[in-house]
PDB file of C-alpha atoms and ligand atoms in Angstrom:
ATOM      1  CA  MET A1061     -27.745  -0.437  -6.203  1.00 74.00           C
ATOM      2  CA  SER A1062     -25.767  -3.560  -7.629  1.00 92.00           C
ATOM      3  CA  PHE A1063     -22.019  -4.175  -5.654  1.00 97.00           C
ATOM      4  CA  ILE A1064     -20.479  -2.632  -8.828  1.00 97.00           C
ATOM      5  CA  GLY A1065     -22.484   0.749  -8.460  1.00 96.00           C
ATOM      6  CA  GLU A1066     -21.179   1.120  -4.921  1.00 97.00           C
ATOM      7  CA  GLU A1067     -17.511   0.238  -5.973  1.00 98.00           C
ATOM      8  CA  ILE A1068     -17.309   2.310  -8.552  1.00 97.00           C
ATOM      9  CA  ALA A1069     -18.284   5.241  -6.231  1.00 97.00           C
ATOM     10  CA  ARG A1070     -15.728   4.403  -3.807  1.00 97.00           C
ATOM     11  CA  GLN A1071     -12.690   4.947  -6.068  1.00 98.00           C
ATOM     12  CA  PRO A1072     -11.762   8.344  -5.033  1.00 98.00           C
ATOM     13  CA  ALA A1073     -11.230   7.611  -1.485  1.00 98.00           C
ATOM     14  CA  ALA A1074      -9.377   4.205  -1.941  1.00 98.00           C
ATOM     15  CA  TRP A1075      -7.304   5.784  -4.774  1.00 98.00           C
ATOM     16  CA  LEU A1076      -5.738   8.179  -1.733  1.00 98.00           C
ATOM     17  CA  LYS A1077      -5.189   5.354   0.142  1.00 98.00           C
ATOM     18  CA  ALA A1078      -3.534   3.734  -2.435  1.00 98.00           C
ATOM     19  CA  ALA A1079      -1.172   6.401  -2.650  1.00 98.00           C
ATOM     20  CA  ALA A1080      -0.370   6.011   1.095  1.00 97.00           C
ATOM     21  CA  VAL A1081       0.291   2.364   0.487  1.00 97.00           C
ATOM     22  CA  ALA A1082       2.469   2.995  -2.214  1.00 97.00           C
ATOM     23  CA  ALA A1083       4.565   5.266  -0.313  1.00 95.00           C
ATOM     24  CA  ALA A1084       5.900   2.914   2.168  1.00 93.00           C
ATOM     25  CA  PRO A1085       9.579   2.439   2.315  1.00 90.00           C
ATOM     26  CA  ASP A1086       9.201  -1.366   1.801  1.00 91.00           C
ATOM     27  CA  SER A1087       6.641  -1.278  -0.725  1.00 94.00           C
ATOM     28  CA  GLY A1088       8.874  -3.444  -3.029  1.00 97.00           C
ATOM     29  CA  LEU A1089       7.555  -1.302  -6.130  1.00 98.00           C
ATOM     30  CA  PRO A1090      10.283  -0.240  -8.895  1.00 98.00           C
ATOM     31  CA  GLU A1091      13.287   1.533  -8.519  1.00 97.00           C
ATOM     32  CA  PRO A1092      14.150   4.509 -10.850  1.00 98.00           C
ATOM     33  CA  GLY A1093      16.342   2.665 -13.891  1.00 98.00           C
ATOM     34  CA  GLU A1094      15.387  -0.796 -13.037  1.00 98.00           C
ATOM     35  CA  ARG A1095      14.307  -3.249 -15.928  1.00 98.00           C
ATOM     36  CA  VAL A1096      10.657  -4.259 -15.328  1.00 98.00           C
ATOM     37  CA  ALA A1097       8.079  -6.352 -16.407  1.00 98.00           C
ATOM     38  CA  VAL A1098       4.499  -6.061 -15.493  1.00 98.00           C
ATOM     39  CA  VAL A1099       1.804  -8.986 -15.708  1.00 98.00           C
ATOM     40  CA  GLY A1100      -1.674  -9.856 -15.327  1.00 98.00           C
ATOM     41  CA  CYS A1101      -4.878 -11.262 -16.804  1.00 98.00           C
ATOM     42  CA  GLY A1102      -7.800  -9.847 -18.243  1.00 97.00           C
ATOM     43  CA  THR A1103      -8.339  -6.071 -16.541  1.00 98.00           C
ATOM     44  CA  SER A1104      -5.028  -6.596 -14.628  1.00 98.00           C
ATOM     45  CA  TRP A1105      -3.257  -7.073 -17.853  1.00 98.00           C
ATOM     46  CA  PHE A1106      -4.896  -3.769 -19.012  1.00 98.00           C
ATOM     47  CA  MET A1107      -3.725  -1.875 -15.868  1.00 98.00           C
ATOM     48  CA  ALA A1108      -0.242  -3.598 -16.346  1.00 99.00           C
ATOM     49  CA  GLU A1109      -0.170  -2.236 -19.795  1.00 98.00           C
ATOM     50  CA  ALA A1110      -1.191   1.492 -18.643  1.00 98.00           C
ATOM     51  CA  TYR A1111       1.424   1.416 -15.979  1.00 98.00           C
ATOM     52  CA  ALA A1112       4.589  -0.074 -18.060  1.00 99.00           C
ATOM     53  CA  VAL A1113       3.928   2.394 -20.610  1.00 98.00           C
ATOM     54  CA  LEU A1114       3.606   5.097 -18.111  1.00 98.00           C
ATOM     55  CA  ARG A1115       6.704   3.974 -16.035  1.00 98.00           C
ATOM     56  CA  GLU A1116       8.743   3.929 -19.449  1.00 98.00           C
ATOM     57  CA  SER A1117       7.595   7.392 -21.109  1.00 98.00           C
ATOM     58  CA  ARG A1118       8.497   9.039 -17.667  1.00 98.00           C
ATOM     59  CA  GLY A1119      11.920   7.960 -18.685  1.00 98.00           C
ATOM     60  CA  LEU A1120      12.354   5.788 -15.231  1.00 98.00           C
ATOM     61  CA  GLY A1121      13.460   2.434 -17.020  1.00 98.00           C
ATOM     62  CA  GLU A1122      12.532  -0.211 -19.855  1.00 98.00           C
ATOM     63  CA  THR A1123       9.352  -1.695 -18.899  1.00 98.00           C
ATOM     64  CA  ASP A1124       7.513  -4.538 -20.549  1.00 98.00           C
ATOM     65  CA  TYR A1125       4.013  -5.648 -20.020  1.00 98.00           C
ATOM     66  CA  PHE A1126       2.542  -9.091 -20.725  1.00 98.00           C
ATOM     67  CA  ALA A1127      -0.720 -11.154 -20.249  1.00 98.00           C
ATOM     68  CA  ALA A1128       0.880 -13.909 -17.781  1.00 98.00           C
ATOM     69  CA  SER A1129       0.194 -16.528 -19.988  1.00 97.00           C
ATOM     70  CA  GLU A1130       2.582 -15.212 -22.765  1.00 98.00           C
ATOM     71  CA  PHE A1131       5.579 -14.419 -20.317  1.00 98.00           C
ATOM     72  CA  PRO A1132       8.738 -14.971 -22.261  1.00 97.00           C
ATOM     73  CA  HIS A1133      10.388 -16.778 -19.393  1.00 96.00           C
ATOM     74  CA  GLU A1134      13.988 -16.920 -20.876  1.00 96.00           C
ATOM     75  CA  ARG A1135      14.144 -12.930 -20.691  1.00 96.00           C
ATOM     76  CA  ALA A1136      15.843 -11.502 -17.423  1.00 95.00           C
ATOM     77  CA  TYR A1137      14.492  -8.397 -15.598  1.00 98.00           C
ATOM     78  CA  ASP A1138      15.339  -6.484 -12.457  1.00 98.00           C
ATOM     79  CA  ARG A1139      11.986  -6.651 -11.213  1.00 98.00           C
ATOM     80  CA  LEU A1140       8.519  -8.168 -11.883  1.00 98.00           C
ATOM     81  CA  VAL A1141       5.175  -6.382 -10.911  1.00 98.00           C
ATOM     82  CA  ALA A1142       2.233  -8.839 -10.961  1.00 98.00           C
ATOM     83  CA  ILE A1143      -1.353  -7.817 -10.273  1.00 98.00           C
ATOM     84  CA  SER A1144      -4.309 -10.003  -9.510  1.00 98.00           C
ATOM     85  CA  ARG A1145      -7.304  -8.868  -7.262  1.00 98.00           C
ATOM     86  CA  SER A1146      -8.164 -12.799  -6.433  1.00 97.00           C
ATOM     87  CA  GLY A1147      -4.279 -13.661  -5.955  1.00 98.00           C
ATOM     88  CA  THR A1148      -5.512 -17.277  -7.318  1.00 97.00           C
ATOM     89  CA  THR A1149      -5.434 -16.691 -10.898  1.00 98.00           C
ATOM     90  CA  THR A1150      -3.489 -19.690 -12.428  1.00 97.00           C
ATOM     91  CA  GLU A1151      -1.228 -18.194 -15.050  1.00 97.00           C
ATOM     92  CA  VAL A1152      -0.035 -15.360 -12.555  1.00 98.00           C
ATOM     93  CA  LEU A1153       0.909 -17.644  -9.890  1.00 98.00           C
ATOM     94  CA  GLU A1154       2.621 -20.064 -12.261  1.00 98.00           C
ATOM     95  CA  LEU A1155       4.857 -17.136 -13.811  1.00 98.00           C
ATOM     96  CA  LEU A1156       5.500 -16.075 -10.291  1.00 98.00           C
ATOM     97  CA  ASP A1157       6.860 -19.707  -9.456  1.00 98.00           C
ATOM     98  CA  ARG A1158       8.990 -19.989 -12.414  1.00 97.00           C
ATOM     99  CA  ARG A1159      11.177 -16.969 -12.045  1.00 97.00           C
ATOM    100  CA  ARG A1160      11.434 -17.504  -8.383  1.00 96.00           C
ATOM    101  CA  GLY A1161      15.197 -17.274  -7.353  1.00 96.00           C
ATOM    102  CA  ARG A1162      15.830 -14.998 -10.586  1.00 97.00           C
ATOM    103  CA  TYR A1163      14.370 -11.563  -9.596  1.00 98.00           C
ATOM    104  CA  PRO A1164      12.225 -10.421  -7.125  1.00 98.00           C
ATOM    105  CA  ALA A1165       8.522  -9.808  -7.426  1.00 98.00           C
ATOM    106  CA  VAL A1166       5.840  -7.248  -6.249  1.00 98.00           C
ATOM    107  CA  ALA A1167       2.469  -8.588  -6.238  1.00 98.00           C
ATOM    108  CA  LEU A1168      -0.745  -6.037  -5.942  1.00 98.00           C
ATOM    109  CA  THR A1169      -3.613  -8.131  -4.609  1.00 98.00           C
ATOM    110  CA  ALA A1170      -6.979  -7.345  -2.913  1.00 98.00           C
ATOM    111  CA  ASP A1171      -6.733 -10.717  -0.662  1.00 98.00           C
ATOM    112  CA  LEU A1172      -4.037 -11.675   1.497  1.00 98.00           C
ATOM    113  CA  THR A1173      -5.399 -15.222   2.259  1.00 98.00           C
ATOM    114  CA  THR A1174      -4.508 -16.424  -1.133  1.00 98.00           C
ATOM    115  CA  PRO A1175      -1.525 -18.142  -2.813  1.00 98.00           C
ATOM    116  CA  ILE A1176      -0.132 -14.887  -4.229  1.00 98.00           C
ATOM    117  CA  VAL A1177       1.141 -14.047  -0.747  1.00 98.00           C
ATOM    118  CA  ASP A1178       3.888 -16.690  -0.728  1.00 98.00           C
ATOM    119  CA  ALA A1179       4.503 -16.441  -4.307  1.00 98.00           C
ATOM    120  CA  ALA A1180       5.976 -13.054  -4.536  1.00 98.00           C
ATOM    121  CA  GLU A1181       8.674 -11.277  -2.202  1.00 98.00           C
ATOM    122  CA  HIS A1182       6.759  -8.081  -1.436  1.00 98.00           C
ATOM    123  CA  ILE A1183       3.038  -7.754  -1.433  1.00 98.00           C
ATOM    124  CA  LEU A1184       0.923  -4.519  -1.565  1.00 98.00           C
ATOM    125  CA  ASP A1185      -2.080  -5.023   0.430  1.00 98.00           C
ATOM    126  CA  LEU A1186      -5.160  -3.442  -1.578  1.00 98.00           C
ATOM    127  CA  SER A1187      -7.611  -5.625   0.863  1.00 98.00           C
ATOM    128  CA  PHE A1188      -9.617  -2.386   1.120  1.00 98.00           C
ATOM    129  CA  ALA A1189     -10.513  -2.089  -2.281  1.00 98.00           C
ATOM    130  CA  ASP A1190     -11.686  -5.859  -2.811  1.00 97.00           C
ATOM    131  CA  GLU A1191     -14.874  -6.510  -4.472  1.00 97.00           C
ATOM    132  CA  LYS A1192     -18.056  -8.153  -4.631  1.00 96.00           C
ATOM    133  CA  SER A1193     -18.691  -7.651  -8.037  1.00 96.00           C
ATOM    134  CA  VAL A1194     -17.159 -10.161 -10.338  1.00 95.00           C
ATOM    135  CA  VAL A1195     -16.477  -7.117 -12.830  1.00 96.00           C
ATOM    136  CA  GLN A1196     -13.645  -5.085 -11.895  1.00 97.00           C
ATOM    137  CA  THR A1197     -13.748  -1.464 -11.198  1.00 98.00           C
ATOM    138  CA  LEU A1198     -12.328  -0.366  -7.941  1.00 98.00           C
ATOM    139  CA  PHE A1199      -9.403  -2.753  -7.796  1.00 98.00           C
ATOM    140  CA  ALA A1200      -8.210  -2.024 -10.999  1.00 98.00           C
ATOM    141  CA  THR A1201      -7.992   1.695 -10.772  1.00 98.00           C
ATOM    142  CA  THR A1202      -6.837   1.423  -7.205  1.00 98.00           C
ATOM    143  CA  ALA A1203      -4.062  -0.671  -8.295  1.00 98.00           C
ATOM    144  CA  LEU A1204      -3.170   1.659 -11.033  1.00 98.00           C
ATOM    145  CA  THR A1205      -3.119   4.433  -8.579  1.00 98.00           C
ATOM    146  CA  ALA A1206      -0.891   2.777  -6.297  1.00 98.00           C
ATOM    147  CA  LEU A1207       1.653   2.155  -9.109  1.00 98.00           C
ATOM    148  CA  ARG A1208       1.406   5.532 -10.409  1.00 98.00           C
ATOM    149  CA  ALA A1209       2.137   6.922  -6.986  1.00 98.00           C
ATOM    150  CA  GLY A1210       5.107   4.853  -6.918  1.00 98.00           C
ATOM    151  CA  LEU A1211       6.283   6.883 -10.179  1.00 98.00           C
ATOM    152  CA  GLY A1212       6.060  10.003  -7.893  1.00 97.00           C
ATOM    153  CA  GLU A1213       2.658  11.022  -9.257  1.00 97.00           C
ATOM    154  CA  ASP A1214       0.273  12.914  -6.773  1.00 97.00           C
ATOM    155  CA  ALA A1215      -3.464  11.109  -6.373  1.00 97.00           C
ATOM    156  CA  GLU A1216      -4.871  13.837  -5.290  1.00 97.00           C
ATOM    157  CA  PRO A1217      -5.780  15.914  -8.491  1.00 96.00           C
ATOM    158  CA  LEU A1218      -6.867  12.570  -9.780  1.00 97.00           C
ATOM    159  CA  ALA A1219      -9.176  11.747  -6.758  1.00 96.00           C
ATOM    160  CA  GLU A1220     -10.644  15.535  -7.327  1.00 95.00           C
ATOM    161  CA  GLN A1221     -11.103  15.405 -11.324  1.00 94.00           C
ATOM    162  CA  VAL A1222     -12.916  12.212 -11.024  1.00 96.00           C
ATOM    163  CA  ARG A1223     -15.936  13.934  -9.531  1.00 92.00           C
ATOM    164  CA  THR A1224     -17.194  14.902 -12.590  1.00 91.00           C
ATOM    165  CA  ALA A1225     -17.016  11.495 -14.110  1.00 95.00           C
ATOM    166  CA  LEU A1226     -18.716  10.229 -11.151  1.00 97.00           C
ATOM    167  CA  ASP A1227     -21.810  12.702 -11.235  1.00 95.00           C
ATOM    168  CA  ALA A1228     -22.322  13.870 -14.760  1.00 94.00           C
ATOM    169  CA  PRO A1229     -25.691  12.176 -16.081  1.00 96.00           C
ATOM    170  CA  LEU A1230     -24.720   9.744 -18.765  1.00 97.00           C
ATOM    171  CA  PRO A1231     -26.375  11.051 -22.269  1.00 98.00           C
ATOM    172  CA  GLU A1232     -29.034   8.779 -23.745  1.00 98.00           C
ATOM    173  CA  GLU A1233     -26.748   8.483 -27.234  1.00 98.00           C
ATOM    174  CA  TRP A1234     -23.891   6.556 -25.121  1.00 98.00           C
ATOM    175  CA  LEU A1235     -26.822   4.265 -23.523  1.00 98.00           C
ATOM    176  CA  ALA A1236     -28.197   3.672 -26.854  1.00 97.00           C
ATOM    177  CA  ALA A1237     -24.860   3.040 -28.737  1.00 98.00           C
ATOM    178  CA  GLU A1238     -25.164  -0.021 -31.030  1.00 98.00           C
ATOM    179  CA  GLN A1239     -21.218  -0.233 -31.295  1.00 98.00           C
ATOM    180  CA  ILE A1240     -18.344   1.558 -29.210  1.00 98.00           C
ATOM    181  CA  SER A1241     -14.629   1.966 -30.377  1.00 98.00           C
ATOM    182  CA  PHE A1242     -12.300   3.007 -27.575  1.00 98.00           C
ATOM    183  CA  LEU A1243      -8.951   4.900 -28.524  1.00 98.00           C
ATOM    184  CA  GLY A1244      -6.233   6.205 -26.912  1.00 98.00           C
ATOM    185  CA  ARG A1245      -2.177   6.992 -27.134  1.00 98.00           C
ATOM    186  CA  GLY A1246       0.454   6.070 -25.079  1.00 98.00           C
ATOM    187  CA  TRP A1247      -0.546   4.508 -21.690  1.00 98.00           C
ATOM    188  CA  ALA A1248      -4.086   5.726 -22.614  1.00 98.00           C
ATOM    189  CA  HIS A1249      -4.214   2.637 -24.974  1.00 98.00           C
ATOM    190  CA  GLY A1250      -4.426   0.474 -22.088  1.00 98.00           C
ATOM    191  CA  ILE A1251      -7.182   2.406 -20.592  1.00 98.00           C
ATOM    192  CA  ALA A1252      -8.871   2.024 -23.699  1.00 98.00           C
ATOM    193  CA  ARG A1253      -8.701  -1.676 -23.590  1.00 98.00           C
ATOM    194  CA  GLU A1254      -9.892  -2.034 -20.206  1.00 98.00           C
ATOM    195  CA  ALA A1255     -12.834   0.210 -21.101  1.00 98.00           C
ATOM    196  CA  ALA A1256     -13.885  -1.787 -24.231  1.00 98.00           C
ATOM    197  CA  LEU A1257     -13.616  -5.205 -21.806  1.00 98.00           C
ATOM    198  CA  LYS A1258     -15.641  -3.198 -19.536  1.00 97.00           C
ATOM    199  CA  MET A1259     -18.477  -2.925 -21.876  1.00 97.00           C
ATOM    200  CA  ARG A1260     -18.192  -6.416 -23.226  1.00 97.00           C
ATOM    201  CA  GLU A1261     -18.060  -8.015 -19.889  1.00 96.00           C
ATOM    202  CA  ALA A1262     -20.806  -6.188 -18.353  1.00 96.00           C
ATOM    203  CA  THR A1263     -23.273  -5.735 -21.317  1.00 96.00           C
ATOM    204  CA  GLN A1264     -22.104  -8.177 -23.968  1.00 96.00           C
ATOM    205  CA  GLY A1265     -21.700  -5.289 -26.286  1.00 96.00           C
ATOM    206  CA  TRP A1266     -19.827  -5.169 -29.372  1.00 97.00           C
ATOM    207  CA  THR A1267     -16.579  -3.057 -28.398  1.00 98.00           C
ATOM    208  CA  GLU A1268     -13.195  -2.578 -29.902  1.00 98.00           C
ATOM    209  CA  ALA A1269      -9.814  -0.653 -28.863  1.00 98.00           C
ATOM    210  CA  TYR A1270      -6.949   0.514 -30.736  1.00 98.00           C
ATOM    211  CA  PRO A1271      -4.356   3.019 -30.538  1.00 98.00           C
ATOM    212  CA  SER A1272      -5.421   6.341 -31.915  1.00 98.00           C
ATOM    213  CA  MET A1273      -3.433   6.461 -34.912  1.00 98.00           C
ATOM    214  CA  GLU A1274      -4.292   3.187 -35.598  1.00 98.00           C
ATOM    215  CA  TYR A1275      -7.694   3.966 -36.139  1.00 98.00           C
ATOM    216  CA  ARG A1276      -7.739   5.391 -39.721  1.00 98.00           C
ATOM    217  CA  HIS A1277      -5.912   2.100 -40.942  1.00 98.00           C
ATOM    218  CA  GLY A1278      -9.163   0.088 -41.083  1.00 98.00           C
ATOM    219  CA  PRO A1279     -11.268   0.014 -37.924  1.00 98.00           C
ATOM    220  CA  ILE A1280     -13.072   3.370 -39.050  1.00 98.00           C
ATOM    221  CA  ALA A1281     -14.647   1.215 -41.575  1.00 98.00           C
ATOM    222  CA  ILE A1282     -16.841   0.172 -38.504  1.00 98.00           C
ATOM    223  CA  ALA A1283     -18.152   3.817 -37.824  1.00 98.00           C
ATOM    224  CA  ALA A1284     -21.528   4.432 -38.595  1.00 98.00           C
ATOM    225  CA  PRO A1285     -24.746   6.610 -36.973  1.00 98.00           C
ATOM    226  CA  GLY A1286     -25.452   5.240 -34.045  1.00 98.00           C
ATOM    227  CA  ARG A1287     -22.200   3.745 -33.254  1.00 98.00           C
ATOM    228  CA  LEU A1288     -19.475   5.793 -30.818  1.00 98.00           C
ATOM    229  CA  VAL A1289     -16.057   6.569 -31.068  1.00 98.00           C
ATOM    230  CA  TRP A1290     -14.670   7.413 -27.162  1.00 98.00           C
ATOM    231  CA  HIS A1291     -11.158   8.787 -27.197  1.00 98.00           C
ATOM    232  CA  PHE A1292      -9.243   8.852 -23.860  1.00 98.00           C
ATOM    233  CA  GLY A1293      -7.593  12.210 -23.448  1.00 95.00           C
ATOM    234  CA  PRO A1294      -8.351  15.259 -25.504  1.00 93.00           C
ATOM    235  CA  ASP A1295      -7.973  14.456 -29.436  1.00 95.00           C
ATOM    236  CA  ALA A1296      -4.707  15.675 -30.800  1.00 92.00           C
ATOM    237  CA  ASP A1297      -4.668  14.251 -33.985  1.00 94.00           C
ATOM    238  CA  GLY A1298      -7.704  15.459 -35.632  1.00 96.00           C
ATOM    239  CA  LEU A1299      -9.950  12.070 -35.413  1.00 98.00           C
ATOM    240  CA  ARG A1300     -13.053  14.166 -34.627  1.00 98.00           C
ATOM    241  CA  PRO A1301     -13.612  15.365 -37.967  1.00 98.00           C
ATOM    242  CA  ASP A1302     -12.746  12.239 -39.716  1.00 98.00           C
ATOM    243  CA  VAL A1303     -15.181  10.352 -37.315  1.00 98.00           C
ATOM    244  CA  ALA A1304     -17.846  12.734 -37.603  1.00 98.00           C
ATOM    245  CA  ALA A1305     -17.946  12.316 -41.421  1.00 98.00           C
ATOM    246  CA  THR A1306     -18.891   8.883 -40.932  1.00 98.00           C
ATOM    247  CA  GLY A1307     -22.059   9.777 -38.799  1.00 98.00           C
ATOM    248  CA  ALA A1308     -20.581   8.073 -35.563  1.00 98.00           C
ATOM    249  CA  LEU A1309     -20.284  10.203 -32.340  1.00 98.00           C
ATOM    250  CA  PHE A1310     -17.137  11.236 -31.136  1.00 98.00           C
ATOM    251  CA  VAL A1311     -16.645  11.827 -27.388  1.00 98.00           C
ATOM    252  CA  ASP A1312     -13.380  12.949 -25.741  1.00 97.00           C
ATOM    253  CA  HIS A1313     -13.100  14.498 -22.141  1.00 96.00           C
ATOM    254  CA  PRO A1314     -10.498  16.959 -20.723  1.00 95.00           C
ATOM    255  CA  GLU A1315      -9.712  14.789 -17.608  1.00 95.00           C
ATOM    256  CA  ASP A1316      -6.836  11.940 -17.014  1.00 97.00           C
ATOM    257  CA  PRO A1317      -7.718   9.038 -18.906  1.00 98.00           C
ATOM    258  CA  GLN A1318      -8.059   6.878 -15.686  1.00 98.00           C
ATOM    259  CA  ALA A1319     -10.708   9.345 -14.351  1.00 98.00           C
ATOM    260  CA  ASP A1320     -12.408   9.368 -17.854  1.00 98.00           C
ATOM    261  CA  LEU A1321     -12.520   5.472 -17.514  1.00 98.00           C
ATOM    262  CA  VAL A1322     -14.886   5.802 -14.638  1.00 98.00           C
ATOM    263  CA  ARG A1323     -17.610   7.186 -17.030  1.00 98.00           C
ATOM    264  CA  VAL A1324     -17.375   3.990 -18.902  1.00 98.00           C
ATOM    265  CA  GLN A1325     -17.781   1.868 -15.782  1.00 98.00           C
ATOM    266  CA  ARG A1326     -20.855   3.943 -15.053  1.00 98.00           C
ATOM    267  CA  LEU A1327     -22.042   3.500 -18.629  1.00 98.00           C
ATOM    268  CA  ALA A1328     -21.499  -0.380 -18.303  1.00 97.00           C
ATOM    269  CA  GLU A1329     -23.393  -0.813 -15.032  1.00 97.00           C
ATOM    270  CA  ALA A1330     -26.382   1.396 -16.695  1.00 97.00           C
ATOM    271  CA  THR A1331     -26.411  -0.397 -19.996  1.00 98.00           C
ATOM    272  CA  ALA A1332     -26.371  -3.737 -18.465  1.00 97.00           C
ATOM    273  CA  VAL A1333     -29.329  -2.854 -16.351  1.00 97.00           C
ATOM    274  CA  ARG A1334     -30.926  -1.178 -19.387  1.00 97.00           C
ATOM    275  CA  LYS A1335     -30.632  -4.763 -21.104  1.00 97.00           C
ATOM    276  CA  GLY A1336     -31.842  -6.726 -18.009  1.00 97.00           C
ATOM    277  CA  LEU A1337     -28.261  -8.261 -17.066  1.00 97.00           C
ATOM    278  CA  ASP A1338     -26.700  -8.493 -13.799  1.00 95.00           C
ATOM    279  CA  PRO A1339     -23.752  -6.159 -14.041  1.00 94.00           C
ATOM    280  CA  ASP A1340     -22.111  -8.104 -10.947  1.00 95.00           C
ATOM    281  CA  ARG A1341     -22.249 -11.603 -12.536  1.00 94.00           C
ATOM    282  CA  PRO A1342     -21.938 -11.613 -16.317  1.00 93.00           C
ATOM    283  CA  ARG A1343     -22.530 -14.991 -17.948  1.00 93.00           C
ATOM    284  CA  ALA A1344     -19.619 -17.461 -18.320  1.00 91.00           C
ATOM    285  CA  LEU A1345     -17.601 -15.068 -15.947  1.00 94.00           C
ATOM    286  CA  THR A1346     -15.891 -15.909 -12.423  1.00 92.00           C
ATOM    287  CA  ARG A1347     -14.016 -13.830 -10.347  1.00 95.00           C
ATOM    288  CA  SER A1348     -10.928 -15.617 -10.796  1.00 94.00           C
ATOM    289  CA  VAL A1349      -9.554 -18.182 -13.620  1.00 95.00           C
ATOM    290  CA  ILE A1350      -8.258 -21.082 -11.611  1.00 95.00           C
ATOM    291  CA  LEU A1351      -7.078 -23.808 -14.356  1.00 94.00           C
ATOM    292  CA  GLU A1352      -6.445 -27.538 -13.384  1.00 89.00           C
ATOM    293  CA  PRO A1353      -3.025 -28.718 -13.489  1.00 84.00           C
ATOM    294  CA  ALA A1354      -2.455 -30.000 -17.238  1.00 74.00           C
ATOM    295  CA  GLY A1355      -3.207 -33.843 -17.650  1.00 69.00           C
ATOM    296  CA  SER A1356      -5.689 -33.959 -14.509  1.00 65.00           C
TER     297      SER A1356
HETATM  298  C1  F1P B2346      -8.550 -11.439 -13.459  1.00 74.19           C
HETATM  299  C2  F1P B2346      -9.751 -11.658 -14.347  1.00 74.19           C
HETATM  300  C3  F1P B2346     -10.583 -10.832 -14.522  1.00 74.19           C
HETATM  301  C4  F1P B2346     -11.760 -10.763 -15.253  1.00 74.19           C
HETATM  302  C5  F1P B2346     -12.396 -12.202 -14.727  1.00 74.19           C
HETATM  303  C6  F1P B2346     -11.109 -13.191 -14.641  1.00 74.19           C
HETATM  304  O1  F1P B2346      -8.337 -11.591 -12.183  1.00 74.19           O
HETATM  305  O2  F1P B2346      -9.067 -11.999 -15.577  1.00 74.19           O
HETATM  306  O3  F1P B2346      -9.822  -9.489 -14.888  1.00 74.19           O
HETATM  307  O4  F1P B2346     -12.671  -9.689 -15.203  1.00 74.19           O
HETATM  308  O5  F1P B2346     -13.378 -11.683 -13.746  1.00 74.19           O
HETATM  309  O6  F1P B2346     -10.074 -12.521 -13.763  1.00 74.19           O
HETATM  310  P1  F1P B2346      -7.360 -11.210 -11.397  1.00 74.19           P
HETATM  311  O7  F1P B2346      -6.137 -12.067 -11.297  1.00 74.19           O
HETATM  312  O8  F1P B2346      -6.852  -9.838 -11.018  1.00 74.19           O
HETATM  313  O9  F1P B2346      -8.058 -11.633  -9.795  1.00 74.19           O
END
């Protein structure tokens, strides 16, 4: 088995542990009402989006999310949340450094031996969810679970729901799909973007992601027989018949979008193996992007 396969399977236990970590009184996670920015790169950026949209939609305070490289430094926040498995991603470290002294930051990381530990005032130790695979699965959803627990959500039902996504067989039509578009509304859009990235990273596949209601505004032109449209959360917007009319397959599941993402992680691994690719070590990717200082 690849590392990623084993890491995917470890998610339910890690989610429960993450909820306990987030419950610590000195976690440094945002308080209700605070104005918060959430940042990351790659997968961590998409987890930032999911959390930020979820927090604001629960009425817990304005919450922005940014790719670390696009952070608007002139803005003031009450708190920064930085997500980085490696703890070494250059854009995240630079951003933490630039805001120092203006407002506090909490960093979620899997490696306490890295510079991020000194760059943030609070650290959420998720080292139990570190990964050997370059492609993130376990750390990403574990970080999101910790953040969701910080919003008062119970991780137990989530860890229970994911069982079906972990165990159900992957249909041949998914494995054979030539193209996949992932859709979601609200916080599930971050999950859709992560699903699309997972398939691109592990399988070199052609994937896209959109907010559900944007799909009719152009992207549906791509839908065709042999292609897939995957909706995170049940389709409440009547997209199914529109997609069916194109001949593409429409997929949605009743579970929480985070639990459904696990199906896509499994699909990414299985598709990579079928294509003869190493799902742990995609071409051109490294565990972390560490940039040389400008001008060197
Ligand atoms: C973020 C990240 C990964 C991506 C790639 C490079 O890393 O962009 O999401 O898959 O491996 O690094 P991190 O800041 O969470 O360690």
